[in-house]
Amino acid sequence: MADENGLGGHLADLADSGRRRTDPLAAERIRARGEQRLRRKRAAMAAGGALLAATVVLGGLSLVRATRGSELPAAVPAPTASRFVPPTPAPGEEYATELGHVYGAVANGDSVEVTVERLRSVRGTATPVGVVHTLTLPRGTPVEARQLAGGDPADVQLGELVDQLAGGPRWMFAIDYDSEGRVQSLREAYWLTG
């Protein structure tokens, strides 16, 4: 019955017409884009797996290193006689100041090691507070001196005062520290009495 109506021939013509009208290049491009997406997805998964593996290995190494104990620091800090913590500037200020007797100066190459006995100023009189520490400073550290310079105000370098500061606690200074705890300058506290 299908042959009587010509349905079979009609379906064959329709299939042949569809094949002639399809663009083989478009179908090939669609297939190529699909394969490209699949390759990118596989590459991303492989890279993510490699990154995960590297992270796990580095994490494991850091844990092993931590259990072995800490390594020596690159630079050995200067020894101190006490657990001295440098003063820090107040908000809006450039420096924090420590009052102290500076003495026992010893030159070591390009640096000078001094002992500082912290003082407290009470109505113009300096009184020790019991904190003693050592500082290792560059020879070129600026010092504002007055009595050390013979009574006339002068700006000198710490290296020039090693001989005068080598003795016991006689000279009082205001020591200026920056926000990172480094000494920026020393100012002779000639206005204080000891």
Coordinates of C-alpha atoms in Angstrom, one line a residue:
M1 CA 0.0 0.0 0.0
A2 CA 2.9 2.3 0.6
D3 CA 4.0 1.7 -3.0
E4 CA 0.6 2.6 -4.3
N5 CA 0.6 6.1 -2.8
G6 CA 4.3 6.6 -3.7
L7 CA 5.2 7.2 -0.2
G8 CA 8.4 5.3 -0.4
G9 CA 9.6 7.2 -3.4
H10 CA 8.6 10.5 -1.8
L11 CA 10.5 9.7 1.3
A12 CA 13.6 8.7 -0.7
D13 CA 13.4 12.0 -2.7
L14 CA 13.1 13.9 0.6
A15 CA 16.1 12.2 2.1
D16 CA 18.1 12.9 -1.1
S17 CA 17.1 16.5 -1.1
G18 CA 18.2 16.9 2.6
R19 CA 21.6 15.4 1.8
R20 CA 22.1 17.8 -1.1
R21 CA 21.2 20.9 1.0
T22 CA 23.4 20.2 4.1
D23 CA 26.7 21.9 4.1
P24 CA 29.4 19.4 4.8
L25 CA 31.8 22.2 5.9
A26 CA 29.5 23.5 8.6
A27 CA 29.0 20.1 10.1
E28 CA 32.8 19.6 10.1
R29 CA 33.3 23.0 11.8
I30 CA 30.8 22.1 14.5
R31 CA 32.5 18.8 15.1
A32 CA 36.0 20.5 15.2
R33 CA 34.7 23.1 17.8
G34 CA 33.3 20.3 20.0
E35 CA 36.6 18.4 19.9
Q36 CA 38.5 21.7 20.7
R37 CA 36.3 22.3 23.7
L38 CA 36.9 18.7 24.9
R39 CA 40.7 19.1 24.5
R40 CA 40.6 22.4 26.5
K41 CA 38.6 20.8 29.2
R42 CA 41.0 17.9 29.5
A43 CA 44.0 20.3 29.6
A44 CA 42.4 22.3 32.3
M45 CA 41.7 19.2 34.4
A46 CA 45.3 18.0 33.9
A47 CA 46.7 21.5 35.0
G48 CA 44.4 21.6 38.0
G49 CA 45.5 18.1 39.0
A50 CA 49.2 19.1 38.6
L51 CA 48.6 22.3 40.7
L52 CA 46.9 20.3 43.4
A53 CA 49.7 17.7 43.5
A54 CA 52.3 20.5 43.7
T55 CA 50.4 22.2 46.6
V56 CA 50.2 18.9 48.5
V57 CA 53.9 18.3 48.0
L58 CA 54.9 21.8 49.1
G59 CA 52.6 21.6 52.1
G60 CA 54.1 18.3 53.1
L61 CA 57.6 19.7 52.8
S62 CA 56.8 22.7 55.0
L63 CA 55.3 20.4 57.7
V64 CA 58.4 18.2 57.6
R65 CA 60.7 21.3 57.9
A66 CA 58.6 22.6 60.8
T67 CA 58.9 19.3 62.7
R68 CA 62.7 19.3 62.3
G69 CA 63.1 22.6 64.2
S70 CA 63.6 26.1 63.3
E71 CA 66.7 27.2 61.3
L72 CA 69.1 29.8 62.5
P73 CA 68.1 33.4 61.5
A74 CA 70.0 35.0 58.7
A75 CA 71.3 37.8 61.0
V76 CA 72.1 37.3 64.6
P77 CA 70.4 40.1 66.7
A78 CA 72.6 42.3 68.9
P79 CA 72.7 41.0 72.4
T80 CA 70.9 43.0 75.1
A81 CA 71.2 43.0 78.8
S82 CA 67.4 43.0 79.3
R83 CA 64.2 42.4 77.4
F84 CA 64.2 45.9 76.0
V85 CA 61.5 46.9 73.6
P86 CA 62.1 50.1 71.6
P87 CA 59.5 52.8 72.1
T88 CA 57.2 53.4 69.2
P89 CA 56.0 56.8 68.0
A90 CA 52.5 58.0 69.0
P91 CA 49.9 58.4 66.2
G92 CA 50.8 61.4 64.1
E93 CA 54.4 61.6 65.5
E94 CA 57.6 60.8 63.5
Y95 CA 59.7 59.6 66.4
A96 CA 59.5 58.1 69.9
T97 CA 62.0 59.3 72.5
E98 CA 63.8 57.4 75.2
L99 CA 65.8 59.3 77.9
G100 CA 68.9 57.6 79.1
H101 CA 72.5 57.7 80.2
V102 CA 74.6 56.6 77.3
Y103 CA 78.0 55.2 78.2
G104 CA 80.4 52.3 77.7
A105 CA 81.0 53.1 74.0
V106 CA 83.1 50.7 72.1
A107 CA 83.9 51.1 68.4
N108 CA 83.6 47.9 66.3
G109 CA 84.5 48.7 62.7
D110 CA 81.7 50.8 61.2
S111 CA 79.5 50.6 64.3
V112 CA 79.6 51.7 67.9
E113 CA 78.1 49.7 70.8
V114 CA 76.8 51.7 73.7
T115 CA 75.0 50.9 76.9
V116 CA 71.8 52.8 77.7
E117 CA 70.4 53.2 81.2
R118 CA 66.8 54.4 80.8
L119 CA 65.9 57.5 82.8
R120 CA 62.6 59.2 83.7
S121 CA 62.4 63.0 83.9
V122 CA 60.7 64.3 87.0
R123 CA 60.6 68.1 87.2
G124 CA 63.9 68.5 85.3
T125 CA 65.7 65.8 87.4
A126 CA 66.7 62.5 85.8
T127 CA 66.0 59.3 87.8
P128 CA 66.9 55.8 86.6
V129 CA 64.0 53.4 86.0
G130 CA 66.1 50.2 86.2
V131 CA 66.1 49.3 82.4
V132 CA 69.6 48.8 81.0
H133 CA 70.2 47.7 77.4
T134 CA 72.8 47.9 74.7
L135 CA 72.5 49.4 71.2
T136 CA 74.7 48.8 68.2
L137 CA 74.6 51.9 66.1
P138 CA 76.4 53.1 62.9
R139 CA 79.3 55.4 63.5
G140 CA 77.6 58.0 61.4
T141 CA 74.5 58.2 63.7
P142 CA 73.8 62.0 64.1
V143 CA 74.2 63.4 67.5
E144 CA 73.1 66.9 68.7
A145 CA 75.7 67.8 71.3
R146 CA 76.2 70.8 73.5
Q147 CA 78.3 70.1 76.6
L148 CA 80.1 67.3 74.7
A149 CA 81.0 69.8 72.0
G150 CA 82.6 72.3 74.5
G151 CA 79.4 74.3 75.4
D152 CA 78.5 75.3 71.8
P153 CA 75.6 73.5 70.1
A154 CA 76.9 71.2 67.3
D155 CA 75.9 68.3 65.1
V156 CA 78.4 65.5 65.2
Q157 CA 78.6 61.8 64.5
L158 CA 78.5 59.2 67.1
G159 CA 81.9 57.9 66.0
E160 CA 83.5 61.2 67.0
L161 CA 82.2 60.8 70.6
V162 CA 83.4 57.2 71.4
D163 CA 86.2 58.4 73.7
Q164 CA 83.9 60.7 75.8
L165 CA 81.2 58.1 76.0
A166 CA 83.6 55.2 76.9
G167 CA 83.4 55.8 80.7
G168 CA 80.5 55.3 83.1
P169 CA 77.0 56.9 83.1
R170 CA 77.7 60.6 82.9
W171 CA 76.1 61.9 79.7
M172 CA 72.3 62.0 79.3
F173 CA 70.6 61.7 75.9
A174 CA 67.2 61.7 74.3
I175 CA 67.3 58.8 71.8
D176 CA 64.9 59.1 68.9
Y177 CA 63.4 55.8 67.5
D178 CA 61.4 55.6 64.2
S179 CA 58.3 53.4 63.8
E180 CA 60.4 50.3 63.0
G181 CA 62.5 50.6 66.2
R182 CA 65.6 52.0 64.6
V183 CA 67.6 54.8 66.3
Q184 CA 67.5 57.9 64.1
S185 CA 69.5 60.3 66.2
L186 CA 70.7 61.1 69.7
R187 CA 70.2 64.5 71.4
E188 CA 72.2 65.5 74.4
A189 CA 69.7 66.2 77.3
Y190 CA 71.7 69.1 78.7
W191 CA 68.5 70.5 80.2
L192 CA 68.3 67.6 82.7
T193 CA 70.2 67.3 86.0
G194 CA 71.4 64.0 87.1

